[in-house]
Short mmCIF file of C-alpha atoms and ligand atoms in Angstrom, two decimals:
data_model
loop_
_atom_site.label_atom_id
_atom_site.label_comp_id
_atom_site.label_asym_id
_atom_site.label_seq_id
_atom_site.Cartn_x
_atom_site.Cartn_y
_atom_site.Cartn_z
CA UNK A 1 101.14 -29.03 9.71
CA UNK A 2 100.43 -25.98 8.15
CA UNK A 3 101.93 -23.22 9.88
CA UNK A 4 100.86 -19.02 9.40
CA UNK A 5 103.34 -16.48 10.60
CA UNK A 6 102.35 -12.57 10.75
CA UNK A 7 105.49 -11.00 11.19
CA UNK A 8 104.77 -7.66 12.96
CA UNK A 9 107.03 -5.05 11.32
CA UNK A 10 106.26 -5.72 7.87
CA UNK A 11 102.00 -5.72 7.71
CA UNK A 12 101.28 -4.28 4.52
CA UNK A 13 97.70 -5.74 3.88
CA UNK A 14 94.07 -6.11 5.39
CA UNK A 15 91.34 -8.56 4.52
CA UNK A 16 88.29 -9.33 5.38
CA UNK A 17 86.41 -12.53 4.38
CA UNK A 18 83.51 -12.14 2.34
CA UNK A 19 80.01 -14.17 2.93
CA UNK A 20 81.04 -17.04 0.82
CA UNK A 21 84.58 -17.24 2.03
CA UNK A 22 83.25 -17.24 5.77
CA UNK A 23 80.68 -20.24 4.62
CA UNK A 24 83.22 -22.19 3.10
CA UNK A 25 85.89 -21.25 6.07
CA UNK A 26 83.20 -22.81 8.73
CA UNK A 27 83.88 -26.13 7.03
CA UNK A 28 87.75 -25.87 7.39
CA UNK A 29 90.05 -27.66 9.87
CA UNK A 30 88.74 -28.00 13.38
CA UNK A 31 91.53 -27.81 15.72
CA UNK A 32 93.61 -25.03 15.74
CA UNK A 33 96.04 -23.16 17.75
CA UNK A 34 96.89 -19.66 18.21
CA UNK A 35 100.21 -18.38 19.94
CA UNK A 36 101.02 -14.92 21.75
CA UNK A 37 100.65 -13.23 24.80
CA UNK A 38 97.43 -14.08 26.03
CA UNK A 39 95.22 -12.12 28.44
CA UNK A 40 92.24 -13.11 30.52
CA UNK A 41 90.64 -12.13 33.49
CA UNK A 42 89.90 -13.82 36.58
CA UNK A 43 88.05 -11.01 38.53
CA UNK A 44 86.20 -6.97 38.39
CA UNK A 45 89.79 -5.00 38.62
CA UNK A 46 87.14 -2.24 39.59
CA UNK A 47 87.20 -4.18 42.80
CA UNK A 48 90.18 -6.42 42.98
CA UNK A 49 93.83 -5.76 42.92
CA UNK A 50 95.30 -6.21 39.58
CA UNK A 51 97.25 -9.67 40.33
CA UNK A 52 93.97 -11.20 41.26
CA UNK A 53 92.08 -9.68 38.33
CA UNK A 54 94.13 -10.63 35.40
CA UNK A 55 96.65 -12.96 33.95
CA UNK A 56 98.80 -12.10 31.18
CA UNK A 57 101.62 -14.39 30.29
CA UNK A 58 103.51 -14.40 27.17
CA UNK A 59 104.55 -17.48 24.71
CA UNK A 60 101.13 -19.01 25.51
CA UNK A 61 98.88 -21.27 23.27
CA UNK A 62 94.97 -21.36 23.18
CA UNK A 63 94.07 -24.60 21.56
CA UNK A 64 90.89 -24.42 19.76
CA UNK A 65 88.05 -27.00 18.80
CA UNK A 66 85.61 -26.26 16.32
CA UNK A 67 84.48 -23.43 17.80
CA UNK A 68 85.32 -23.03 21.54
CA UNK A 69 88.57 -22.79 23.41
CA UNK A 70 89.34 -26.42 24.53
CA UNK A 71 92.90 -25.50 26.42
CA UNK A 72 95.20 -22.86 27.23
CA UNK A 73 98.85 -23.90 27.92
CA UNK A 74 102.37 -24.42 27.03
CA UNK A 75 103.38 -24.32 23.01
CA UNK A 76 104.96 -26.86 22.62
CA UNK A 77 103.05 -29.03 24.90
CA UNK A 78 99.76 -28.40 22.73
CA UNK A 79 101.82 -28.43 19.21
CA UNK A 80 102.88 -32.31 20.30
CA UNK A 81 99.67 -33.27 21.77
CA UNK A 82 97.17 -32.31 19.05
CA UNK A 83 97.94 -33.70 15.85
CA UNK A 84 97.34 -31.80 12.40
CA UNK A 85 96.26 -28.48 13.86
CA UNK A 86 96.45 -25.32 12.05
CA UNK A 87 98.87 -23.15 14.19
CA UNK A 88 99.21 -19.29 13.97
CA UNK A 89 102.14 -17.87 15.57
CA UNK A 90 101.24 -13.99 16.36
CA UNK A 91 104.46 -13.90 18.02
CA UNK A 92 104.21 -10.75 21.05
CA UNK A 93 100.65 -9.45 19.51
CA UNK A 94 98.08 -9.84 22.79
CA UNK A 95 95.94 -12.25 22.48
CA UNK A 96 92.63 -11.67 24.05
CA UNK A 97 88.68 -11.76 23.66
CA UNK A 98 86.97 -10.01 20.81
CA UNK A 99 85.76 -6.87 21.99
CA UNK A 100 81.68 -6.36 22.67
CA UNK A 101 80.06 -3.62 22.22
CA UNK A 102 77.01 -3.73 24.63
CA UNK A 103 74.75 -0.66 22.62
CA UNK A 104 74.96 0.38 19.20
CA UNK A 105 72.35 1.35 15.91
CA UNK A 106 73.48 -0.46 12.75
CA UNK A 107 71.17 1.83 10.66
CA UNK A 108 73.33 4.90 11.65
CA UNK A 109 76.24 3.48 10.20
CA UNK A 110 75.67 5.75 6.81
CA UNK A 111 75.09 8.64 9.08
CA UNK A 112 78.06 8.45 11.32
CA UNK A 113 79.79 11.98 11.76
CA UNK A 114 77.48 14.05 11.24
CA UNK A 115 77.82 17.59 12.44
CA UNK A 116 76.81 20.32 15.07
CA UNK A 117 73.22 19.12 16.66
CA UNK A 118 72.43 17.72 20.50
CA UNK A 119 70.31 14.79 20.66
CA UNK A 120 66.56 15.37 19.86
CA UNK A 121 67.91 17.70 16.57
CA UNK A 122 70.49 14.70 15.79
CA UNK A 123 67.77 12.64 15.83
CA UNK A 124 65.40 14.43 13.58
CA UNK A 125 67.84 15.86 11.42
CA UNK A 126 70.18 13.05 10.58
CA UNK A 127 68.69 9.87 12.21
CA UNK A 128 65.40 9.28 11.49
CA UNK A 129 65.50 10.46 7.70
CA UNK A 130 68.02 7.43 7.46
CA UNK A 131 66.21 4.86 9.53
CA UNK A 132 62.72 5.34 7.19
CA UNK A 133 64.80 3.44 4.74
CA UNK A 134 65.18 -0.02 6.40
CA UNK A 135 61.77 -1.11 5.22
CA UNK A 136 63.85 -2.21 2.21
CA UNK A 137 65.38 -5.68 3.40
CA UNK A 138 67.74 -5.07 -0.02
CA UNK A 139 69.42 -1.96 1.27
CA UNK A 140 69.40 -3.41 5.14
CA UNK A 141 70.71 -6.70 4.00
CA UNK A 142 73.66 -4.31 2.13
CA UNK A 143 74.05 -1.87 5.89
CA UNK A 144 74.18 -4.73 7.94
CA UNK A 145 76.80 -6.65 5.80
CA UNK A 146 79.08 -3.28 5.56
CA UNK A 147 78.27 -2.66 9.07
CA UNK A 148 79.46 -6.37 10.49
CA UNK A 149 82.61 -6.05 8.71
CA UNK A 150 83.70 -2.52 9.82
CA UNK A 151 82.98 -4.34 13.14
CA UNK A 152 85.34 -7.63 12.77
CA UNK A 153 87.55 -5.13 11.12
CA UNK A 154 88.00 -3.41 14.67
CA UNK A 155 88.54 -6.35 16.68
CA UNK A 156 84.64 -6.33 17.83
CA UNK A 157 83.00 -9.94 18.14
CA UNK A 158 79.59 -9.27 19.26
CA UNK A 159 77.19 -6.30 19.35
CA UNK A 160 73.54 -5.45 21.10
CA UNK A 161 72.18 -3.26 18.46
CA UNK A 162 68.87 -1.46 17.91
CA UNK A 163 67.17 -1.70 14.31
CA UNK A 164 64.71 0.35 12.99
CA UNK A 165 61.18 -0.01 13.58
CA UNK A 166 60.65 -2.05 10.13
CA UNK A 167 61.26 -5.82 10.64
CA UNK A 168 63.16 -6.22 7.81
CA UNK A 169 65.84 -4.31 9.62
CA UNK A 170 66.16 -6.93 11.95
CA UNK A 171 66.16 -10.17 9.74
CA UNK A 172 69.21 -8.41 8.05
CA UNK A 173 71.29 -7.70 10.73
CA UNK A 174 70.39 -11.56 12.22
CA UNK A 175 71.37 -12.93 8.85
CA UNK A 176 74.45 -11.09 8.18
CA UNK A 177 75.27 -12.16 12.33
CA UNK A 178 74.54 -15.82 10.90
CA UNK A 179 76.48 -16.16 8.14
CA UNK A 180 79.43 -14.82 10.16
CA UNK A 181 78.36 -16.93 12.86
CA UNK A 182 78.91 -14.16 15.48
CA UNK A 183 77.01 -13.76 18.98
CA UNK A 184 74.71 -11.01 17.89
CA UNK A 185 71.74 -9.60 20.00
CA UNK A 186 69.68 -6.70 18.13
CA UNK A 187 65.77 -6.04 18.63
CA UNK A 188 62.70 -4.24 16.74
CA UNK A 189 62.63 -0.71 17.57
CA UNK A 190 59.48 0.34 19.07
CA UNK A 191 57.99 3.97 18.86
CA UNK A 192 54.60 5.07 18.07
CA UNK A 193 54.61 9.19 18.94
CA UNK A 194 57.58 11.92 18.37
CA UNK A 195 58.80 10.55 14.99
CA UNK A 196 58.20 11.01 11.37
CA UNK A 197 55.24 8.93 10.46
CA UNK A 198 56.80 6.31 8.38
CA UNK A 199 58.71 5.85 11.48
CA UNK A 200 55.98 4.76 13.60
CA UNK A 201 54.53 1.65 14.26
CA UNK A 202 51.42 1.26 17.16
CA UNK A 203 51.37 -0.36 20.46
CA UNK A 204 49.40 -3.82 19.03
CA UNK A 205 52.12 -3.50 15.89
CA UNK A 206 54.71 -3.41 18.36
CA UNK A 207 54.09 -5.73 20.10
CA UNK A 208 53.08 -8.54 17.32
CA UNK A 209 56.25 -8.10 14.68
CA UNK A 210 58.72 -7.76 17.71
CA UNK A 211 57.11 -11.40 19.69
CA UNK A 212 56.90 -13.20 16.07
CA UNK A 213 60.40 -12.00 15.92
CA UNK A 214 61.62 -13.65 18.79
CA UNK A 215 60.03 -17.09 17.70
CA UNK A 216 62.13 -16.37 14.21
CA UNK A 217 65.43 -15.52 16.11
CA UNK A 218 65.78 -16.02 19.56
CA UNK A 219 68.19 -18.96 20.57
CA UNK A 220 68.76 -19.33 16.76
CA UNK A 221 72.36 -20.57 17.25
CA UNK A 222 74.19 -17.83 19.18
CA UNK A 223 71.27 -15.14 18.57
CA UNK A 224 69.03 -13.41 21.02
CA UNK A 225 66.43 -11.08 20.41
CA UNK A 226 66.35 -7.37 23.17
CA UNK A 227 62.75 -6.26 23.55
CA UNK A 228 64.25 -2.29 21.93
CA UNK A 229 61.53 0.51 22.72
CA UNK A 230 63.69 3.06 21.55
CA UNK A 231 63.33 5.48 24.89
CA UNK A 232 60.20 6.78 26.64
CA UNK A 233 59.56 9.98 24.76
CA UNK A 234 58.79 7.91 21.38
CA UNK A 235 56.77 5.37 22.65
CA UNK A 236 53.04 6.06 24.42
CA UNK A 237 52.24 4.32 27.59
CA UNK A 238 49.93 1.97 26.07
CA UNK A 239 53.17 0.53 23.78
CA UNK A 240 55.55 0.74 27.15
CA UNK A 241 52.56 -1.11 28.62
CA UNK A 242 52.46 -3.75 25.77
CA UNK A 243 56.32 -4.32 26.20
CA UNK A 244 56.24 -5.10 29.69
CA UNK A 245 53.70 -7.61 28.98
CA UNK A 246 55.31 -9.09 26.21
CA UNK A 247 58.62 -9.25 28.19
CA UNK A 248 56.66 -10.74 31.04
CA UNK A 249 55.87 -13.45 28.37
CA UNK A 250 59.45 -13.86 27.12
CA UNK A 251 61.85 -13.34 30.65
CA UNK A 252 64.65 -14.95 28.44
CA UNK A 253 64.90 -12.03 26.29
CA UNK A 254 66.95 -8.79 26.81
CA UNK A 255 65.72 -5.55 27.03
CA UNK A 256 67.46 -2.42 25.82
CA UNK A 257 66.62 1.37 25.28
CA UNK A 258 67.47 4.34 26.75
CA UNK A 259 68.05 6.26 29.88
CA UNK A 260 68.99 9.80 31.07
CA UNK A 261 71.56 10.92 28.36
CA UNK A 262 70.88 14.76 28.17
CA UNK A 263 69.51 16.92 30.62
CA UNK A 264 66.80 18.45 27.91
CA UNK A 265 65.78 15.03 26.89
CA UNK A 266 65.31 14.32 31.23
CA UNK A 267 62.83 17.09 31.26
CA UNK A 268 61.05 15.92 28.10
CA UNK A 269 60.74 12.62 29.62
CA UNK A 270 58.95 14.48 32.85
CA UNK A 271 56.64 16.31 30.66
CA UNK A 272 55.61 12.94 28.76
CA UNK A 273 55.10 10.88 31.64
CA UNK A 274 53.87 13.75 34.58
CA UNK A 275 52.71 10.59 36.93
CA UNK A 276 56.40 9.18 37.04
CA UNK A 277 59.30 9.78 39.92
CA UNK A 278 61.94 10.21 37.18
CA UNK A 279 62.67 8.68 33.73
CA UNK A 280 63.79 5.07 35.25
CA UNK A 281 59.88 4.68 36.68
CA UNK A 282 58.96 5.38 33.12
CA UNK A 283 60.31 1.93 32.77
CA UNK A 284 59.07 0.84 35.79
CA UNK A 285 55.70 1.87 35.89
CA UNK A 286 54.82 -0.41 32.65
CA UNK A 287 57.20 -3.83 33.59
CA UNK A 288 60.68 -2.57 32.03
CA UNK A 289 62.74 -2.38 34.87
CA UNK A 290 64.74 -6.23 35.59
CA UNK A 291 67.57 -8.13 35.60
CA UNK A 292 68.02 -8.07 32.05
CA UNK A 293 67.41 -4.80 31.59
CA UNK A 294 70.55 -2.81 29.57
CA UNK A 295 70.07 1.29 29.58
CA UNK A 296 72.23 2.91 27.48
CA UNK A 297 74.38 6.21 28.82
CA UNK A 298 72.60 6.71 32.22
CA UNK A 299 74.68 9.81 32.93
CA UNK A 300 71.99 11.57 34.88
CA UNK A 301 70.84 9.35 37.16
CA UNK A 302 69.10 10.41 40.99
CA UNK A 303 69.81 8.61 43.59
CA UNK A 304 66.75 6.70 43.62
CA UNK A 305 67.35 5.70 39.77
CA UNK A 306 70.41 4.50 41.18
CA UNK A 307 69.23 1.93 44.26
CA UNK A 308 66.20 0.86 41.84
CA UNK A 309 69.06 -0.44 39.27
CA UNK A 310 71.58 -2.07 42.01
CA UNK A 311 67.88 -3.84 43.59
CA UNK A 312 67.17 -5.63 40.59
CA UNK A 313 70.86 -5.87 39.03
CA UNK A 314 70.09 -4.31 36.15
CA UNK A 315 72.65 -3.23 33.23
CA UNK A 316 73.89 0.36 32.22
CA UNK A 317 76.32 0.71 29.20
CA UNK A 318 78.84 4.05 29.21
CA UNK A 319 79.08 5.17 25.56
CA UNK A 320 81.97 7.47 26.00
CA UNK A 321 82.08 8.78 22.21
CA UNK A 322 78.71 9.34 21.89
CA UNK A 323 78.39 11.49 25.25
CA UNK A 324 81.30 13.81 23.86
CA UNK A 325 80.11 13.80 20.19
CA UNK A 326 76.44 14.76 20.75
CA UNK A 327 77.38 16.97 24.44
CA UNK A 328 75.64 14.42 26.78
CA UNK A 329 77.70 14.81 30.05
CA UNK A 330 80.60 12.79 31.82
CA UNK A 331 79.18 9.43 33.36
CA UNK A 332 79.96 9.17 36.70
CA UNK A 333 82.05 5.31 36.35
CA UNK A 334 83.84 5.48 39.62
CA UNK A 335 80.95 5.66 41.68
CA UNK A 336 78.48 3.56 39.81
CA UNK A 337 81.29 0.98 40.37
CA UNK A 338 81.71 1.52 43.59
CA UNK A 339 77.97 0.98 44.02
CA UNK A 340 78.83 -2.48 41.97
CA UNK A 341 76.26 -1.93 39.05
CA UNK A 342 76.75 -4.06 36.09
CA UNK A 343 78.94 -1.18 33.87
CA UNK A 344 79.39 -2.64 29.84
CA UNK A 345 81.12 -0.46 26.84
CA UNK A 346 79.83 0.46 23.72
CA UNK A 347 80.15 2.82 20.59
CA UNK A 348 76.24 3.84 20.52
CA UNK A 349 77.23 4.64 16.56
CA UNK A 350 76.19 6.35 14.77
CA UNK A 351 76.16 9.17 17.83
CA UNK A 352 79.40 7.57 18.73
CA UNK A 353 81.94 8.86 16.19
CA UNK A 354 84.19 5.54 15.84
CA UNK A 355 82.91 1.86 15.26
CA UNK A 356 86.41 0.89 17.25
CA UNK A 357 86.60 -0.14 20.62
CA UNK A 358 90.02 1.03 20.90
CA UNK A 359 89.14 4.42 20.18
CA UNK A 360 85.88 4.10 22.87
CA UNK A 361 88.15 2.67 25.41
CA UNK A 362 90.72 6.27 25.30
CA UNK A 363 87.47 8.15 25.24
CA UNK A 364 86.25 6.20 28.19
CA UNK A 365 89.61 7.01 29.66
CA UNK A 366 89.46 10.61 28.84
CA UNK A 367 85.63 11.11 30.60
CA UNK A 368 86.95 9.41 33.45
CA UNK A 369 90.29 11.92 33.38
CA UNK A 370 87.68 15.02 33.79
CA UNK A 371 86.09 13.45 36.56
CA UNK A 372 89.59 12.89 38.36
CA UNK A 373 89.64 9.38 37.88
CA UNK A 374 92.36 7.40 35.94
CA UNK A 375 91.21 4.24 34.97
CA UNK A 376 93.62 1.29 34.64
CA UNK A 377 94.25 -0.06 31.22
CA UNK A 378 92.98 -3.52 32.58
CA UNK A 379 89.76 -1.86 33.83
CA UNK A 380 89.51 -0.34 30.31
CA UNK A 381 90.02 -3.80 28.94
CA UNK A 382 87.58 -5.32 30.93
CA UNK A 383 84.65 -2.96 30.31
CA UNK A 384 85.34 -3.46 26.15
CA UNK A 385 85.07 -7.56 27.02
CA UNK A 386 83.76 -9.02 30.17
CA UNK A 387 81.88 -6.11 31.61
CA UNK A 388 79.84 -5.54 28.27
CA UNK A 389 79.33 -9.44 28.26
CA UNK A 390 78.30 -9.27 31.93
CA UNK A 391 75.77 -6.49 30.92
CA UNK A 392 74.28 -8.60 27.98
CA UNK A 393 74.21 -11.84 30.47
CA UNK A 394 76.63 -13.93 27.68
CA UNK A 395 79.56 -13.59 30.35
CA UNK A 396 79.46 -17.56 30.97
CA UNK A 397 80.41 -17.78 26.65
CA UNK A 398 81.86 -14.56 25.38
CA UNK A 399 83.66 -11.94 26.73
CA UNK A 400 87.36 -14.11 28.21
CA UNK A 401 89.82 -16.44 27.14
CA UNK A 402 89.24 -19.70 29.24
CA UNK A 403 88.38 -23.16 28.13
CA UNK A 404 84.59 -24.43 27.28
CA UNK A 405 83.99 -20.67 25.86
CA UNK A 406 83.07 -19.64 22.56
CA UNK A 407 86.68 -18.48 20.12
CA UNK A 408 85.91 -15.64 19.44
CA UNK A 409 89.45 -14.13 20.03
CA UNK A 410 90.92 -10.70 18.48
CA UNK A 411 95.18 -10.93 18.11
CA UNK A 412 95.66 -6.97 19.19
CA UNK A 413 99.31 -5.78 17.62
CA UNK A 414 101.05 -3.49 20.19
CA UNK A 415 103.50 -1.74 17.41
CA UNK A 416 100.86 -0.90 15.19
CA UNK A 417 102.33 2.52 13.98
CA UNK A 418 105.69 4.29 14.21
CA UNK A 419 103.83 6.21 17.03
CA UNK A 420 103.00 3.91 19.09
CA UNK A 421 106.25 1.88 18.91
CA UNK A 422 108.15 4.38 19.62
CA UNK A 423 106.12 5.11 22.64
CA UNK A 424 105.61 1.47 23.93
CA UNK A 425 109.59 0.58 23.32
CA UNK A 426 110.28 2.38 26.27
CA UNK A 427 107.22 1.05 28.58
CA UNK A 428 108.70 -0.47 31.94
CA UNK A 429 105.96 -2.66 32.49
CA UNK A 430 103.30 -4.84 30.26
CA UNK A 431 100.39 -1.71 30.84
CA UNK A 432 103.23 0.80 30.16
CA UNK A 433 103.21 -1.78 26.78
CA UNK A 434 99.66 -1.83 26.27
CA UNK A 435 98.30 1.61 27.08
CA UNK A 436 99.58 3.51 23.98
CA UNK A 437 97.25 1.30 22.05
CA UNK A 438 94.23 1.56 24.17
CA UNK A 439 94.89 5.65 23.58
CA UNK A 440 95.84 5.66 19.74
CA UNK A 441 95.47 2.37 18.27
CA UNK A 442 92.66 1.54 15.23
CA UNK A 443 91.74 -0.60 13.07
CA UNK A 444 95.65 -1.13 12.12
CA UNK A 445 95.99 -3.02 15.43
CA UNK A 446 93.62 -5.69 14.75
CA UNK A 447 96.46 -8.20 12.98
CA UNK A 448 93.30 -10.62 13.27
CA UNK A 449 89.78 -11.70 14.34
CA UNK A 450 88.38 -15.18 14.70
CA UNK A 451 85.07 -15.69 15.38
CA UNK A 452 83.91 -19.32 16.97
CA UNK A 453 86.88 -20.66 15.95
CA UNK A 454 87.13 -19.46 12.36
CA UNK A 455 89.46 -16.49 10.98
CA UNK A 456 87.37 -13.53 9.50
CA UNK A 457 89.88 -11.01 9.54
CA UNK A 458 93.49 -10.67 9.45
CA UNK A 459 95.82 -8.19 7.98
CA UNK A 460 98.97 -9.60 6.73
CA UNK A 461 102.34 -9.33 4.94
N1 GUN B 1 67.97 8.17 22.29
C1 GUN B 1 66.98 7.69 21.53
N2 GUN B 1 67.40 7.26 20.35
C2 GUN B 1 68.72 7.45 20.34
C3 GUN B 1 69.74 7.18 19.37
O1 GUN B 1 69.50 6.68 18.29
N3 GUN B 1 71.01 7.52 19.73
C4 GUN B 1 71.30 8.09 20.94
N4 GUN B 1 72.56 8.38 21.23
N5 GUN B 1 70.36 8.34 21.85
C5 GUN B 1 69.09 8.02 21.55
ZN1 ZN B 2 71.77 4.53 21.46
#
């Protein structure tokens, strides 16, 4: 039995596996068994009491099989029972399910950081120069590889992203997702008015690349394809229109754009669209409002916006970073919980300033501070896993640690820097433990990701 220790105090290295290494590690040993302190959840601890909502018990062993969690239990008990397993001992490191981030933009990833506009000039200026070069599948291919590691590098095991409006963009991202075997969900951009011209496609173009690439990709092993026009003001009615139809067509699929981030782009949106209630019915109107629906930062929202969501159970996803970085306002959490929305996490990078969930989760935190609301580090937790996976309707595969789901399971070190030990060394109680991390951890606490089963990251002695 082979056995692989990470001894906590003395990481000096990080790696992450390249394509080739993660083909050849897909073919390694099946059964393997990972040891720590392992988290799950068992309920919303937005509306349970924290005993009910999660479990957290220490010295604890998730046996996996191939690629899925077969049992969580006892050591020693699975050590005896399952015969030539691979075990990794990550000691007091918290083991729990890869984060997802429910909304992000792969092509941004070059543009990250980049200074002193609001939204419509952030787009113009930064974003759309960068997205016109996606056409090339060479230099997508080469994004979308970078991209998918900076995300297993943080701990995150499965992303909706938008693409660009070229369809190259798209068969990158799903390839680089393949070879890594990782849940991935990502969708065509659609927009054809308010862009640069290379940027725009039409409402027949839209609607043809983006259903031929759902035959390519959706249901391809754990891919799905999200029916992505971009937001209202960059699509006509006619291509909203053509959406709804071709979602109408294809119910299985997602569907993910944009809703209500800044108050300027809200008043655009009624100036587009002069025949709508508010900038949900611009969805509405043309068959985009459903069930699987996902709007990303829906800070704004009217009250009608609001029951309209909760009567269909659609999804919003808070992207904390983003609404600080680019001034978009404080989303209201505690009372679109209490009106028990579906509420995921994301980055939204390359407007969100950090691809690490760890670093969205204290922003989270800190938006929820100004509002007079301090959120739990479990409710944190659960927004960066099981509430994004809820949003994205994977919550039944990804998103928790329990048996029959897929391993994709991130070993989180609590002592990561000098700073954070010496603040978690004198926490009373397993949050007091755990918080410091939530608020200042990276990608230094990620000791390691495995994704289905297989190791893609680690960082080691
Ligand atoms: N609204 C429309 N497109 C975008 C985008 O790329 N990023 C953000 N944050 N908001 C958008
Ligand atoms: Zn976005």
């Amino acid at each position: 039995m082979q056995i692989a220790l990470f001894l906590l105090n003395n990481i000096i290295l990080a790696f992450t596996l390249t394509g080739a290494q993660l083909l050849s590690k897909n073919t390694a040993n099946k059964k393997k068994i990972l040891i720590g302190t392992v988290l799950s959840f068992n309920k919303n601890p937005f509306h349970h009491g924290l005993k009910d909502s999660v479990s957290i018990s220490e010295n604890t062993a998730i046996l996996i099989n191939v690629n899925k969690i077969e049992k969580i239990g006892s050591p020693n008990e699975l050590v005896a029972e399952t015969q030539g397993a691979e075990v990794y001992d990550f000691q007091n490191n918290l083991l729990m399910s890869g984060f997802i981030d429910a909304h992000a933009h792969y092509p941004q990833t070059p543009i990250i950081a980049s200074w002193g506009k609001r939204l419509i000039d952030w787009l113009n200026t930064y974003t759309f120069p960068e997205e016109e070069k996606y056409g090339n599948s060479k230099y997508a291919e080469q994004i979308a590889d970078i991209y998918l590691d900076f995300l297993v590098s943080n701990g995150t095991t499965s992303v909706s992203t938008f693409c660009t409006i070229h369809p190259e963009s798209v068969d990158a991202i799903f390839l680089a997702a393949q070879k890594r075997n990782m849940c991935l969900i990502a969708g065509k951009n659609a927009m054809d008015r308010n862009a640069p011209k290379a940027l725009l496609d039409t409402p027949k173009r839209a609607y043809d690349e983006s259903k031929k690439l759902i035959h390519k990709w959706h249901r391809t092993g754990r891919l799905r394809y999200a029916i992505t026009p971009r937001f209202s003001p960059t699509s006509s009615p006619e291509q909203l229109s053509m959406l709804g139809e071709l979602w109408a067509e294809h119910p299985d699929c997602l569907m993910q754009t944009h809703l209500s981030e800044q108050v300027d782009e809200i008043e655009w949106v009624q100036s587009l669209f002069p025949n709508t209630k508010d900038y949900l019915d611009t969805y509405e109107q043309f068959g985009l409002l459903g069930e699987k629906a996902i709007y990303g930062h829906a800070i704004h929202l009217k009250n009608r916006e609001i029951e309209r969501l909760k009567d269909v159970g659609a999804g919003l996803v808070h992207c904390p970073t983003s609404n600080t970085f680019i001034g978009s306002g404080l989303f209201n959490m505690e009372y679109l919980q209490e009106q028990r929305l579906n509420i995921g996490l994301a980055t939204d990078t390359g407007g969100g300033s950090s691809f690490s969930m760890l670093r969205t989760m204290a922003s989270c935190y800190e938006i929820a501070q100004l509002r007079n609301n301090a959120l739990h580090p479990a409710q944190l937790l659960w927004l960066a896993t099981v509430g994004s996976a809820k949003t994205l309707h994977l919550d039944k595969e990804i998103g928790n640690l329990k048996p029959g789901y897929f391993a994709d399971v991130i070993a989180l070190d609590l002592n990561s820097t000098d700073i954070i030990t010496q603040r978690a060394k004198s926490g009373n109680t397993i949050w007091e433990v755990i918080f410091p991390t939530l608020m200042m951890g990276d990608d230094r606490a990620i000791a390691a990701t495995f994704i289905a089963g297989n190791l893609v990251h680690s960082i080691k002695m």
